[in-house]
Amino acid sequence: MAMTSSGSAKVTLPADDQILVTREFDAPKHLVYKAFTTPELVRRWWHANRGEMTVAEIDLRVGGKWRYVMIADGGMEVGFHGEYREIVPNERIVSTETFEGLPEGVSEEDGTTVNTATFAEQDGRTTLTLLIQAPSKVTRDAIVDSGMEAGLQDALDNLEQVAVSLG
């Protein structure tokens, strides 16, 4: 399969407690949204080529829960979960996100972000904007320092491949 990439995501820090990710995809937004919200499709991209997904659960409704788990290449289990707060199909998703391996002494409240994903299409191409709202600068910096950007870049490259393959 040919690789088609619109380029890497742009990651910025617009406020002390925020991470903003912007990435363009060579696919219409309904396909990017479908790849972003369908469990069997999420299994194809979320692992960021760093392991194997073992759980991709999505209850795509306000109040519904989601959970993703993978076994990373080193054998460590990596899991995240959250709850959907707002859903506008093909347009916007607002959900919480909590890393299941929070360090001891860090409460779930202190480790939970609110993520707003927005899908905008122009000329058959989609711009995904992901605003990650952390509860504090300390949490935001811990996320940035975790190396999340490299994994995110690879996951979004995979997401594009899945979305394009649906076309």
XYZ file of C-alpha atoms in Angstrom:
167
model
C 0.000 0.000 0.000
C 1.337 3.411 -0.899
C 2.072 5.802 1.930
C 0.210 9.074 1.630
C 1.016 11.598 4.284
C -0.109 15.181 4.503
C 2.718 15.859 6.896
C 3.312 15.671 10.555
C 1.111 17.176 13.190
C 1.913 20.595 14.566
C 2.056 20.542 18.377
C 1.933 23.846 20.272
C 1.386 24.962 23.867
C -1.139 27.831 23.654
C -1.563 28.131 27.450
C 0.188 26.803 30.558
C -2.365 23.994 30.840
C -2.989 23.204 27.151
C -1.536 21.204 24.277
C -2.842 21.935 20.778
C -2.357 19.405 17.998
C -3.236 20.242 14.387
C -2.894 17.752 11.532
C -4.185 17.709 7.967
C -5.318 14.443 6.376
C -5.692 13.524 2.726
C -9.226 12.210 3.312
C -12.710 13.666 3.795
C -13.769 14.298 7.385
C -16.445 11.594 7.510
C -13.713 8.995 6.860
C -11.283 10.512 9.383
C -14.116 10.628 11.943
C -15.082 7.019 11.188
C -11.471 5.870 11.640
C -11.279 7.910 14.868
C -14.458 6.433 16.385
C -14.823 2.818 15.186
C -13.177 0.222 17.473
C -11.905 -2.107 14.732
C -10.417 0.884 12.889
C -8.894 2.418 16.042
C -7.088 -0.926 16.528
C -5.326 -0.250 13.209
C -3.816 3.122 14.160
C -3.783 3.935 17.887
C -0.824 1.652 18.729
C 1.498 4.023 16.817
C 3.591 1.025 15.680
C 4.763 0.526 19.277
C 2.891 -2.631 20.237
C -0.378 -4.488 19.880
C -3.783 -3.216 20.939
C -5.650 -5.586 23.207
C -8.676 -3.384 23.998
C -10.526 -0.820 21.875
C -13.881 -0.154 23.514
C -16.020 2.776 22.375
C -19.530 3.619 23.572
C -19.936 6.662 21.323
C -22.648 8.638 23.108
C -22.677 11.457 25.643
C -21.908 9.786 28.966
C -20.538 6.737 27.164
C -17.115 5.429 28.067
C -14.074 4.537 25.977
C -10.959 2.515 26.806
C -7.836 1.654 24.795
C -5.135 -0.741 25.974
C -2.027 -2.012 24.238
C 0.906 -4.210 25.103
C 3.916 -2.104 24.149
C 6.896 -3.684 22.406
C 8.746 -3.902 25.744
C 5.890 -5.899 27.272
C 4.401 -3.089 29.364
C 0.633 -2.653 29.332
C -0.421 0.898 28.427
C -4.037 1.909 28.946
C -6.163 5.021 28.722
C -9.850 5.552 29.385
C -12.384 8.334 29.420
C -15.950 9.473 29.011
C -17.647 11.296 26.153
C -19.017 14.724 27.121
C -20.102 16.056 23.715
C -20.494 14.431 20.309
C -21.383 16.127 17.043
C -20.950 13.390 14.400
C -18.254 14.181 11.814
C -17.616 17.559 13.500
C -16.550 17.459 17.160
C -15.896 15.133 20.089
C -15.226 16.257 23.649
C -14.049 13.555 26.047
C -11.991 13.031 29.145
C -8.762 11.025 29.025
C -6.948 9.361 31.914
C -3.694 7.401 31.704
C -4.126 4.183 33.663
C -0.498 4.163 34.829
C -0.556 7.380 36.833
C 2.360 7.642 39.254
C 1.601 6.872 42.881
C 0.265 9.919 44.662
C -1.284 11.435 41.526
C -5.077 11.433 41.756
C -7.199 10.557 38.740
C -8.573 14.105 38.883
C -5.047 15.534 38.631
C -4.213 13.151 35.790
C -7.308 13.594 33.646
C -7.414 15.849 30.599
C -10.412 17.096 28.624
C -9.776 16.612 24.923
C -11.683 18.421 22.180
C -11.285 16.956 18.698
C -12.609 19.068 15.828
C -12.856 17.826 12.236
C -12.935 20.471 9.461
C -12.961 19.689 5.751
C -11.858 21.757 2.790
C -11.515 20.414 -0.757
C -11.757 16.798 0.399
C -8.995 17.213 2.989
C -9.577 17.197 6.735
C -7.901 19.228 9.434
C -8.085 17.559 12.817
C -7.576 19.958 15.705
C -7.085 18.349 19.095
C -7.058 20.611 22.137
C -5.844 18.829 25.256
C -6.884 20.727 28.377
C -4.856 19.551 31.374
C -5.875 20.296 34.962
C -2.562 22.105 35.575
C 0.756 23.159 34.073
C 2.431 20.321 36.009
C 0.154 17.753 34.333
C 0.568 19.359 30.901
C 4.354 19.347 31.276
C 4.336 15.712 32.441
C 2.375 14.761 29.311
C 4.769 16.676 27.055
C 7.823 15.226 28.869
C 6.459 11.662 28.529
C 7.466 11.592 24.874
C 3.834 11.665 23.786
C 4.575 13.694 20.677
C 6.563 10.971 18.874
C 3.845 8.402 19.503
C 1.159 10.882 18.561
C 2.878 11.690 15.264
C 3.080 7.995 14.351
C -0.488 7.296 15.472
C -1.813 10.180 13.355
C 0.198 8.969 10.356
C -1.478 5.575 10.866
C -4.880 7.269 11.261
C -4.411 8.916 7.887
C -3.566 5.567 6.282
C -6.718 4.006 7.728
C -8.933 6.935 6.670
C -7.489 6.910 3.130
C -8.011 3.130 2.895
C -11.725 3.610 3.580
C -12.129 5.830 0.516
